[in-house]
mmCIF file with all atom_site columns, C-alpha atoms in Angstrom:
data_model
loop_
_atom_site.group_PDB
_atom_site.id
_atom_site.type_symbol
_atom_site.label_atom_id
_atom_site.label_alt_id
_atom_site.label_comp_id
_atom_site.label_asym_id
_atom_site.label_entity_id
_atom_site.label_seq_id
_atom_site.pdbx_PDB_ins_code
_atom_site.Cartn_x
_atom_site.Cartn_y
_atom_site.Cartn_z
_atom_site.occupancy
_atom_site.B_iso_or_equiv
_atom_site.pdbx_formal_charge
_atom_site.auth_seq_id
_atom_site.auth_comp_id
_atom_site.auth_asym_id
_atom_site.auth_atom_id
_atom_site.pdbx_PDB_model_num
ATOM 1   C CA . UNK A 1 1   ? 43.175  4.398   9.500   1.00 53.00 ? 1   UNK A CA 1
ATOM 2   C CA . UNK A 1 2   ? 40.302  1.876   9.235   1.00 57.00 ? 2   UNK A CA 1
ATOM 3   C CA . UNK A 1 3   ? 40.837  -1.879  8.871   1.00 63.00 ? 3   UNK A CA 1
ATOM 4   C CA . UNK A 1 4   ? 39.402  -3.810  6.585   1.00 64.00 ? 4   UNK A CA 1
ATOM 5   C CA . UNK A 1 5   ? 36.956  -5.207  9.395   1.00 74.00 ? 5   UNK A CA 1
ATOM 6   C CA . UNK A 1 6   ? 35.588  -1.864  10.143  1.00 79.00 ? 6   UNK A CA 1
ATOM 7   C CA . UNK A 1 7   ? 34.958  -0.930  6.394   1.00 82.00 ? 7   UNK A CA 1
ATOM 8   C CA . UNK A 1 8   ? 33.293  -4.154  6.147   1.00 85.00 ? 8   UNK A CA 1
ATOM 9   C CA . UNK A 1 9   ? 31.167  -3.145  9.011   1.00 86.00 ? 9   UNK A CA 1
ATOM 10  C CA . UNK A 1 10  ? 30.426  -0.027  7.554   1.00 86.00 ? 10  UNK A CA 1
ATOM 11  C CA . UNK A 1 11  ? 29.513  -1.209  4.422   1.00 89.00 ? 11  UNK A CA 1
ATOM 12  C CA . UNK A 1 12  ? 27.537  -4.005  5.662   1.00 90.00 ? 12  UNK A CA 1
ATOM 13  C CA . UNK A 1 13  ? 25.406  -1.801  7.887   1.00 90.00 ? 13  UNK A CA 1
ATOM 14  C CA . UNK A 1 14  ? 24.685  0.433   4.670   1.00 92.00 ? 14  UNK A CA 1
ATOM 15  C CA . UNK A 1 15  ? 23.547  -1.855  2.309   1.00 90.00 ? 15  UNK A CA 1
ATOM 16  C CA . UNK A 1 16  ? 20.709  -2.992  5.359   1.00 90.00 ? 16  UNK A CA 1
ATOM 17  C CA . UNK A 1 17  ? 19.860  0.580   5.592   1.00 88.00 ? 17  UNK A CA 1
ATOM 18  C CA . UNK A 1 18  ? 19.640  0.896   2.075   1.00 86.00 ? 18  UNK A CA 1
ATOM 19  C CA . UNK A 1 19  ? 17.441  -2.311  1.443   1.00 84.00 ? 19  UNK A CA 1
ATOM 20  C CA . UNK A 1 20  ? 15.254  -1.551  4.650   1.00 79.00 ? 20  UNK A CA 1
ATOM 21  C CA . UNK A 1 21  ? 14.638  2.143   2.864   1.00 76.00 ? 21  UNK A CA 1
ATOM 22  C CA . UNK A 1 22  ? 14.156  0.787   -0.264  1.00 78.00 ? 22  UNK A CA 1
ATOM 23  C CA . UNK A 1 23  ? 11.859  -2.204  0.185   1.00 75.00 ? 23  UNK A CA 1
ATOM 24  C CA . UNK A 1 24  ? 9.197   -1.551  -2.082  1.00 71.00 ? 24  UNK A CA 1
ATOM 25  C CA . UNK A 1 25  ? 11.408  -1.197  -4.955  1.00 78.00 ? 25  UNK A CA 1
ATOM 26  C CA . UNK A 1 26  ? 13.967  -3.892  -4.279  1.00 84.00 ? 26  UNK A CA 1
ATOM 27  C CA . UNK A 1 27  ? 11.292  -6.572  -3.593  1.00 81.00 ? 27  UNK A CA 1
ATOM 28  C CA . UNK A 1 28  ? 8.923   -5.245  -6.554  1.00 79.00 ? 28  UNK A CA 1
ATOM 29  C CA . UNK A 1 29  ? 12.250  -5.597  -8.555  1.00 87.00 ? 29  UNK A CA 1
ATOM 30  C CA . UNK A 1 30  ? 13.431  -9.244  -7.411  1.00 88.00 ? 30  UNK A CA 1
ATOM 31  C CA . UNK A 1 31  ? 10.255  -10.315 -7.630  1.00 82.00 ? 31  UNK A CA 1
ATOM 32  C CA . UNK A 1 32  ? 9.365   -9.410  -11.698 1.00 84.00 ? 32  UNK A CA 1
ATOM 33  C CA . UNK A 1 33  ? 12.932  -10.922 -11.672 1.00 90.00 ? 33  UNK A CA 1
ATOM 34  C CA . UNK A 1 34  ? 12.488  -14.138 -10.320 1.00 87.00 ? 34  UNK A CA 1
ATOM 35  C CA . UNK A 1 35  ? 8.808   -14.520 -11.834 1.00 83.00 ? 35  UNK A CA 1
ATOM 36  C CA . UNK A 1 36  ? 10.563  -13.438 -15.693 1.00 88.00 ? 36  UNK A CA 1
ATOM 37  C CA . UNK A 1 37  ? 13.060  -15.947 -14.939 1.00 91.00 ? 37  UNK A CA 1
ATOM 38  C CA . UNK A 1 38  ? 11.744  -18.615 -13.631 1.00 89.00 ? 38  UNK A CA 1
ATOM 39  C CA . UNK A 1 39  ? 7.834   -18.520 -13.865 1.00 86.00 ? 39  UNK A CA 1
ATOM 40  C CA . UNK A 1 40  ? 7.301   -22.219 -12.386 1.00 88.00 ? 40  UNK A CA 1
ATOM 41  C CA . UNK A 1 41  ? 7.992   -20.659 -8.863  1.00 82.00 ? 41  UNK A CA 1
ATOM 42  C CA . UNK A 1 42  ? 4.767   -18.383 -9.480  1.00 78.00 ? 42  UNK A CA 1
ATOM 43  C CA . UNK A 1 43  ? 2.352   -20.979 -10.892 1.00 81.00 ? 43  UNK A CA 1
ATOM 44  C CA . UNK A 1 44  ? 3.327   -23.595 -7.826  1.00 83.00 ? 44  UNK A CA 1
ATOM 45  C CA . UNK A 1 45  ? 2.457   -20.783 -5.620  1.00 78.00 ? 45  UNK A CA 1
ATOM 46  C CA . UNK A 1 46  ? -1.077  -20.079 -7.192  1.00 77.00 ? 46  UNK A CA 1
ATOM 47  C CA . UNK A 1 47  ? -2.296  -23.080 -5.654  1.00 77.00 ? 47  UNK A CA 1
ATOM 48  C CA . UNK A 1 48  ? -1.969  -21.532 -2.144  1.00 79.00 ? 48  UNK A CA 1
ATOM 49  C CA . UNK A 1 49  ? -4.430  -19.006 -1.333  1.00 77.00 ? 49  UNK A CA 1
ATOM 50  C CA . UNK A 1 50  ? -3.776  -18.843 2.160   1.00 81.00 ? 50  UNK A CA 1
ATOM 51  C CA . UNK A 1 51  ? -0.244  -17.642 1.461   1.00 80.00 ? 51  UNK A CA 1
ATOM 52  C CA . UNK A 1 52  ? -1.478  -14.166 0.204   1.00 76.00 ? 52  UNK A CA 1
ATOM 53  C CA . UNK A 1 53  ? -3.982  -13.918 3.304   1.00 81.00 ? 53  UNK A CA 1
ATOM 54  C CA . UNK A 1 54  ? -0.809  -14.602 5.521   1.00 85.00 ? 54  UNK A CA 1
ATOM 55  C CA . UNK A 1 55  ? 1.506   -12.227 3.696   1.00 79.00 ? 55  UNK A CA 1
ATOM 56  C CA . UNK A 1 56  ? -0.705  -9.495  4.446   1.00 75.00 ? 56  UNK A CA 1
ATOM 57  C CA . UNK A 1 57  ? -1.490  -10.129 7.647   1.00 81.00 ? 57  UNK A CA 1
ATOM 58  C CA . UNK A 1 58  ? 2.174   -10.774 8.158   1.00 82.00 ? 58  UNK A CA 1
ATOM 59  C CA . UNK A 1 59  ? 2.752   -7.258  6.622   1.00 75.00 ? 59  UNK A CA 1
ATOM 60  C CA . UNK A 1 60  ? 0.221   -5.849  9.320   1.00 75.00 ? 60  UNK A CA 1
ATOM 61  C CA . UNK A 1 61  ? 2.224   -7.301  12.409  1.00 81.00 ? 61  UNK A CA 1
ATOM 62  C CA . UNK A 1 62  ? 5.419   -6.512  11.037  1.00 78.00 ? 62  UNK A CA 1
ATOM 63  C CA . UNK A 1 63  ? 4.772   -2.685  10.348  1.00 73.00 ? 63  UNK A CA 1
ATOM 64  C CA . UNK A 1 64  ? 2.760   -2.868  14.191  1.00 76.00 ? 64  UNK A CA 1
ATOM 65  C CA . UNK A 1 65  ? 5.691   -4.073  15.743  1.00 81.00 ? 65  UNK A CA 1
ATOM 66  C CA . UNK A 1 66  ? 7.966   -1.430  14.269  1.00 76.00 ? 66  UNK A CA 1
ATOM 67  C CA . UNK A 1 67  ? 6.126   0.900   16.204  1.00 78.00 ? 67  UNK A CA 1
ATOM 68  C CA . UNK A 1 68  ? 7.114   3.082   18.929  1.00 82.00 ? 68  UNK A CA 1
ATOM 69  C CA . UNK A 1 69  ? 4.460   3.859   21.696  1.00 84.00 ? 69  UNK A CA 1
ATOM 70  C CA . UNK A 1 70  ? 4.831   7.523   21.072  1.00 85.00 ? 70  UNK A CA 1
ATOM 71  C CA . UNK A 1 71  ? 4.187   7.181   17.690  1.00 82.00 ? 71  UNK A CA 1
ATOM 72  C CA . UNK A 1 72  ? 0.902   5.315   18.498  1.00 80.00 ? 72  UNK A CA 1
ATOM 73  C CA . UNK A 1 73  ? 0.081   8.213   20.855  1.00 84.00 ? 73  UNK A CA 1
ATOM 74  C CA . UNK A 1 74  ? 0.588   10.917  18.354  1.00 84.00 ? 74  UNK A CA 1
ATOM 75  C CA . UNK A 1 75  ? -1.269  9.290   15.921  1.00 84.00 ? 75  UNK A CA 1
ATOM 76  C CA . UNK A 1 76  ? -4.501  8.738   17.876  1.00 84.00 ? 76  UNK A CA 1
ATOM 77  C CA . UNK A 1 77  ? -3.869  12.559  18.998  1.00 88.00 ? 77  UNK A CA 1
ATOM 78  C CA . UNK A 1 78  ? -3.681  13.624  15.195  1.00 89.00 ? 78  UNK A CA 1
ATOM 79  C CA . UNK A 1 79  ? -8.024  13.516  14.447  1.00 90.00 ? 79  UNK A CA 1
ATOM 80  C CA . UNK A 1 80  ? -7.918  16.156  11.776  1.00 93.00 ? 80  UNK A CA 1
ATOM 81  C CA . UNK A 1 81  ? -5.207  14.449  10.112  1.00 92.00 ? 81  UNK A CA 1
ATOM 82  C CA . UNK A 1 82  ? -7.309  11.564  10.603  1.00 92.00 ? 82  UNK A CA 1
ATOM 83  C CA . UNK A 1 83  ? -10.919 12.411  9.126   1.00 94.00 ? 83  UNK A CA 1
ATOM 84  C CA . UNK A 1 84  ? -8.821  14.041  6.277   1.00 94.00 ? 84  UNK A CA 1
ATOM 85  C CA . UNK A 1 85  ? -7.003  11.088  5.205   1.00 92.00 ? 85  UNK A CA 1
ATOM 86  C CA . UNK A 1 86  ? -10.211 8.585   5.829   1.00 93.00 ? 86  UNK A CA 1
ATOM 87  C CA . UNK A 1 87  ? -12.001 11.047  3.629   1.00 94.00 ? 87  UNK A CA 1
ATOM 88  C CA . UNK A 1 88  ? -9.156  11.208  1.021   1.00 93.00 ? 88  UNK A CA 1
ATOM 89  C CA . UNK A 1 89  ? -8.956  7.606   1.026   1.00 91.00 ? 89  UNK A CA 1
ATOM 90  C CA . UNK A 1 90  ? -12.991 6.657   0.925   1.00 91.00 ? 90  UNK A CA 1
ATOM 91  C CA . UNK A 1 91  ? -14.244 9.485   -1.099  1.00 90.00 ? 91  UNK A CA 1
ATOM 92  C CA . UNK A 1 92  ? -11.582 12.240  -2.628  1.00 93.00 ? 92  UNK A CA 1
ATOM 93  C CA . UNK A 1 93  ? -9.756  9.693   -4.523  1.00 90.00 ? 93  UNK A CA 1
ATOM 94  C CA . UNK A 1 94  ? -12.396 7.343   -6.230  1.00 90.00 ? 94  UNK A CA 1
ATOM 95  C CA . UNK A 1 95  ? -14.561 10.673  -6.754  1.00 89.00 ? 95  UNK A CA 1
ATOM 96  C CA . UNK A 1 96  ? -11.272 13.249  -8.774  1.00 92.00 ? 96  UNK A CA 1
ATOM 97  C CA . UNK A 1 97  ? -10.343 9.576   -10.325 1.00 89.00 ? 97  UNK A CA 1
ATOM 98  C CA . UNK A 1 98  ? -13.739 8.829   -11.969 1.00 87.00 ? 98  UNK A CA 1
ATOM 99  C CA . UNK A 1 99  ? -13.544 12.699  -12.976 1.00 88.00 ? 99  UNK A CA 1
ATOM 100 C CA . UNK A 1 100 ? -10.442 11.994  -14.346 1.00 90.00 ? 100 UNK A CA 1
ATOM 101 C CA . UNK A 1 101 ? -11.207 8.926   -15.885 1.00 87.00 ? 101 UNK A CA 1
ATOM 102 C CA . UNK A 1 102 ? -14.874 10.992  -17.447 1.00 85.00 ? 102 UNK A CA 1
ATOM 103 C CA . UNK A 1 103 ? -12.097 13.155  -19.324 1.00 89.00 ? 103 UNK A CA 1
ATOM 104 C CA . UNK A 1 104 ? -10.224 9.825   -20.976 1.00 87.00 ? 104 UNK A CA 1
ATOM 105 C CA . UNK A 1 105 ? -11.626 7.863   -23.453 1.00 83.00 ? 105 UNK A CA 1
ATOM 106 C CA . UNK A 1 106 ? -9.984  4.281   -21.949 1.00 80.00 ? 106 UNK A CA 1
ATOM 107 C CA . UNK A 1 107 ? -10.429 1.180   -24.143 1.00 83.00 ? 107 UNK A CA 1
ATOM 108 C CA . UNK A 1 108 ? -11.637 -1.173  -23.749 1.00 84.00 ? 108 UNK A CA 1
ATOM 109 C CA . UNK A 1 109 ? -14.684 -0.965  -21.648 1.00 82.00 ? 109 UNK A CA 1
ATOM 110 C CA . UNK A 1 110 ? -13.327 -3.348  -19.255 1.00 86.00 ? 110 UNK A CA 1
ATOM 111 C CA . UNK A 1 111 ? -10.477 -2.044  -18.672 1.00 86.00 ? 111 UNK A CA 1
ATOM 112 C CA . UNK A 1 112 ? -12.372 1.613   -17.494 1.00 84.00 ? 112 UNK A CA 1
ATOM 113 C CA . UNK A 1 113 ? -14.460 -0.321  -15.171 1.00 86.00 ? 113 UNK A CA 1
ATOM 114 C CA . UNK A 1 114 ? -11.696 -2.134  -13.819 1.00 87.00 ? 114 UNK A CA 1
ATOM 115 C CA . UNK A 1 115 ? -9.321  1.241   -12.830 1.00 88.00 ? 115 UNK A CA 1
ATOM 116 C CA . UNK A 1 116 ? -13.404 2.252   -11.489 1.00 87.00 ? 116 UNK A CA 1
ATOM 117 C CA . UNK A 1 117 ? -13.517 -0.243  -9.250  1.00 88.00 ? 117 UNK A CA 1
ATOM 118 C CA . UNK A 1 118 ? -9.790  -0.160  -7.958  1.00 88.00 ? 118 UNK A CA 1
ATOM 119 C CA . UNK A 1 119 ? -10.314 3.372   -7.567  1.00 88.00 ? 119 UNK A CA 1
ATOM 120 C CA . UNK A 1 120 ? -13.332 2.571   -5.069  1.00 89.00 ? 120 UNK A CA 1
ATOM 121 C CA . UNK A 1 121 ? -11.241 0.626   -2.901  1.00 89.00 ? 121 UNK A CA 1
ATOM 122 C CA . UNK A 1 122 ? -9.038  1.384   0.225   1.00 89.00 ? 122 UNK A CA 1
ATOM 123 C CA . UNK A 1 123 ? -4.916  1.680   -0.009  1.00 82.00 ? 123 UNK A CA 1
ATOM 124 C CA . UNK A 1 124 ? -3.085  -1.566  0.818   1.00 77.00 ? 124 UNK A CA 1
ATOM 125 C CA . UNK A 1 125 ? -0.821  -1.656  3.809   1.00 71.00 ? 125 UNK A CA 1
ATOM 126 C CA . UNK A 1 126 ? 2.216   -2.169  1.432   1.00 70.00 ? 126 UNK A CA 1
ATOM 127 C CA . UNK A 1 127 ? 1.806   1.202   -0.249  1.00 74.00 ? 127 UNK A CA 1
ATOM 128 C CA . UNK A 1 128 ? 0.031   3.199   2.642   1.00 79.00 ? 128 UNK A CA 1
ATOM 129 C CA . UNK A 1 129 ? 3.178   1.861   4.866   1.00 75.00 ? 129 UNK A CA 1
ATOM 130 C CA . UNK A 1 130 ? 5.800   1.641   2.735   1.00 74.00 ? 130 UNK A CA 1
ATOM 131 C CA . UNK A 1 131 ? 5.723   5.073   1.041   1.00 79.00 ? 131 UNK A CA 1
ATOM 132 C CA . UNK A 1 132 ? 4.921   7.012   4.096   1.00 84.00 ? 132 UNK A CA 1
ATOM 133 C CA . UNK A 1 133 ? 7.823   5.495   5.340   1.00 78.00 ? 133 UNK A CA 1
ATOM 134 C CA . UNK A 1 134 ? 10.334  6.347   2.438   1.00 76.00 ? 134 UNK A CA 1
ATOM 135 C CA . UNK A 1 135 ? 8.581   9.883   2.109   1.00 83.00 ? 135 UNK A CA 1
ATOM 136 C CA . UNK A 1 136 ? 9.428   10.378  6.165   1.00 84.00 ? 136 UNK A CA 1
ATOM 137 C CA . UNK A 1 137 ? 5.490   10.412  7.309   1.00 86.00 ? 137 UNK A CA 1
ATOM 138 C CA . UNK A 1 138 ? 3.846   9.417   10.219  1.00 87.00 ? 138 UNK A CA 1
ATOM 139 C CA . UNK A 1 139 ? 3.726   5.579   9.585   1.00 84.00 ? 139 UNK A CA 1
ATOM 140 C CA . UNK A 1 140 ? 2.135   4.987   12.902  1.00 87.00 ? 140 UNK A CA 1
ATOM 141 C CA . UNK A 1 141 ? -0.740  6.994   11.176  1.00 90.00 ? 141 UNK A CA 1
ATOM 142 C CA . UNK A 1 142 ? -0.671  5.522   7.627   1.00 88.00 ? 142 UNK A CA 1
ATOM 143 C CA . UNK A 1 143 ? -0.824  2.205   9.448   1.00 85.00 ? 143 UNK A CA 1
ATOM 144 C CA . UNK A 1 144 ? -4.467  3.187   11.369  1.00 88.00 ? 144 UNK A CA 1
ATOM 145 C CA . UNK A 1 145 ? -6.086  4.917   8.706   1.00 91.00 ? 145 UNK A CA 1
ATOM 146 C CA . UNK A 1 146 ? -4.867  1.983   6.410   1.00 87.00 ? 146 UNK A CA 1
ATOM 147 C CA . UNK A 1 147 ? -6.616  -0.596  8.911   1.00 86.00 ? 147 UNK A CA 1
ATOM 148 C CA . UNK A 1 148 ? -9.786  1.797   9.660   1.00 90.00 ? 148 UNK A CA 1
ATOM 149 C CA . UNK A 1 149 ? -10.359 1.981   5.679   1.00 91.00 ? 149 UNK A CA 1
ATOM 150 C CA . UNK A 1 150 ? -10.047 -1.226  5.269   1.00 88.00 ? 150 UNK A CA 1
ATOM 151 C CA . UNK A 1 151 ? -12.649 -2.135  8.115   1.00 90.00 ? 151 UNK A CA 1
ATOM 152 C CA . UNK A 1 152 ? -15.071 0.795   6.097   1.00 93.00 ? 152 UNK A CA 1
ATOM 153 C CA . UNK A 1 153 ? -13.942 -0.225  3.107   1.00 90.00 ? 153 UNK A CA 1
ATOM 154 C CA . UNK A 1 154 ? -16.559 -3.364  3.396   1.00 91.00 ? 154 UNK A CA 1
ATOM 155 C CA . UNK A 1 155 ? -19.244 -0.876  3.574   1.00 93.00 ? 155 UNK A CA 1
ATOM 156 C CA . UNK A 1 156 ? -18.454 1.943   1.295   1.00 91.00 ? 156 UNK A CA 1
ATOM 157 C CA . UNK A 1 157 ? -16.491 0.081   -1.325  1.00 90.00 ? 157 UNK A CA 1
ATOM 158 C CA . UNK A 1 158 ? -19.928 -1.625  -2.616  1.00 91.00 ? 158 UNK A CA 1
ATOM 159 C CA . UNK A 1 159 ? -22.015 1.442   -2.225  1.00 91.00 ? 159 UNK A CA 1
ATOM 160 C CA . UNK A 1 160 ? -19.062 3.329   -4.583  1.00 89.00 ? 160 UNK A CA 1
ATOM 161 C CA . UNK A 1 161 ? -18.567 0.521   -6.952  1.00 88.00 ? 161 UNK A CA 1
ATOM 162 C CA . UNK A 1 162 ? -22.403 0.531   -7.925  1.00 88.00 ? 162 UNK A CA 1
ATOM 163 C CA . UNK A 1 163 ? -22.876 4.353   -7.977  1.00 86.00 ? 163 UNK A CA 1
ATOM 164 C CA . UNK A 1 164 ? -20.040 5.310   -9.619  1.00 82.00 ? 164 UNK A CA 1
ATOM 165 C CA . UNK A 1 165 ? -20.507 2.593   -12.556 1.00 76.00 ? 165 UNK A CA 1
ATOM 166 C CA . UNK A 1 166 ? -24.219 4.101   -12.800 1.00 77.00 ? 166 UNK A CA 1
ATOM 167 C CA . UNK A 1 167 ? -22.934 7.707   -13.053 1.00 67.00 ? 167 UNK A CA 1
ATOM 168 C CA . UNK A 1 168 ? -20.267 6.781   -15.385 1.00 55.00 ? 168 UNK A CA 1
ATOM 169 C CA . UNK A 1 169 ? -19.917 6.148   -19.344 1.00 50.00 ? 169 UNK A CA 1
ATOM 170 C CA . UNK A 1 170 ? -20.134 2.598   -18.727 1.00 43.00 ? 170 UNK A CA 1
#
């Protein structure tokens, strides 16, 4: 027989499993939540730009310090996997995206050269991380090809932006 302390326990322990798994959702949930119900909250926090810079990089050290060394090692040993997802990332996507986006007529214009230009840009760590994580991946891996984009990103993200706005219908 289990007490009512244990079950507690149990149940406890599951809902933290649950709402460590589940993050992405959760958060993306309480947060259209909070900012439906009370949108004051939101339009304080515009004011502070720093507070985006430091979630981020707060994101960064968090999903760093979750790793295990031997993740870390099998990442750096994983270079195929590597140059694959850098070239997925940096060219693949924004290049099968603009295709795609060649086959849609989107209205209006802006709104084409908008999805164009987020297509040209590198994942963020809370989707490269985060989904990897819930899909079982190698999150020691997402979380170096996430920061290696990024640092590329401020070289090919400009050179993509203007030719693939030339080459497009725009």
């Amino acid at each position: 027989p289990i007490d009512g302390d244990d079950r507690s326990e149990a149940t406890m322990d599951y809902v933290v499993r649950v709402a460590d798994e589940q993050c992405l959702p959760l958060g993306t949930v309480a947060g259209l939540l909070i900012s439906i119900s009370v949108p004051v909250v939101g339009a304080y926090f515009d004011g502070f730009g720093f507070l985006s810079i430091a979630c981020v990089f707060g994101m960064f050290v968090i999903s760093g310090l979750r790793l295990k060394t031997e993740e870390l090692h099998e990442a750096l040993k994983s270079l195929k996997a590597f140059i694959f997802g850098m070239a997925s990332i940096l060219l693949l996507t924004p290049l099968i995206g603009v295709a795609i986006l060649n086959l849609i007529d989107l209205n209006p214009r802006e709104f084409r050269q908008g999805l164009e230009i987020f297509l040209c840009t590198p994942c963020a760590i809370s989707a490269s991380i985060i989904f990897t994580r819930q899909a079982g991946g190698n999150c020691a891996l997402a979380l170096l090809l996430t920061v290696s984009s990024s640092l590329l990103g401020i070289f090919t993200t400009p050179v993509l932006i203007s030719t693939i706005t030339s080459f497009g219908r725009v």
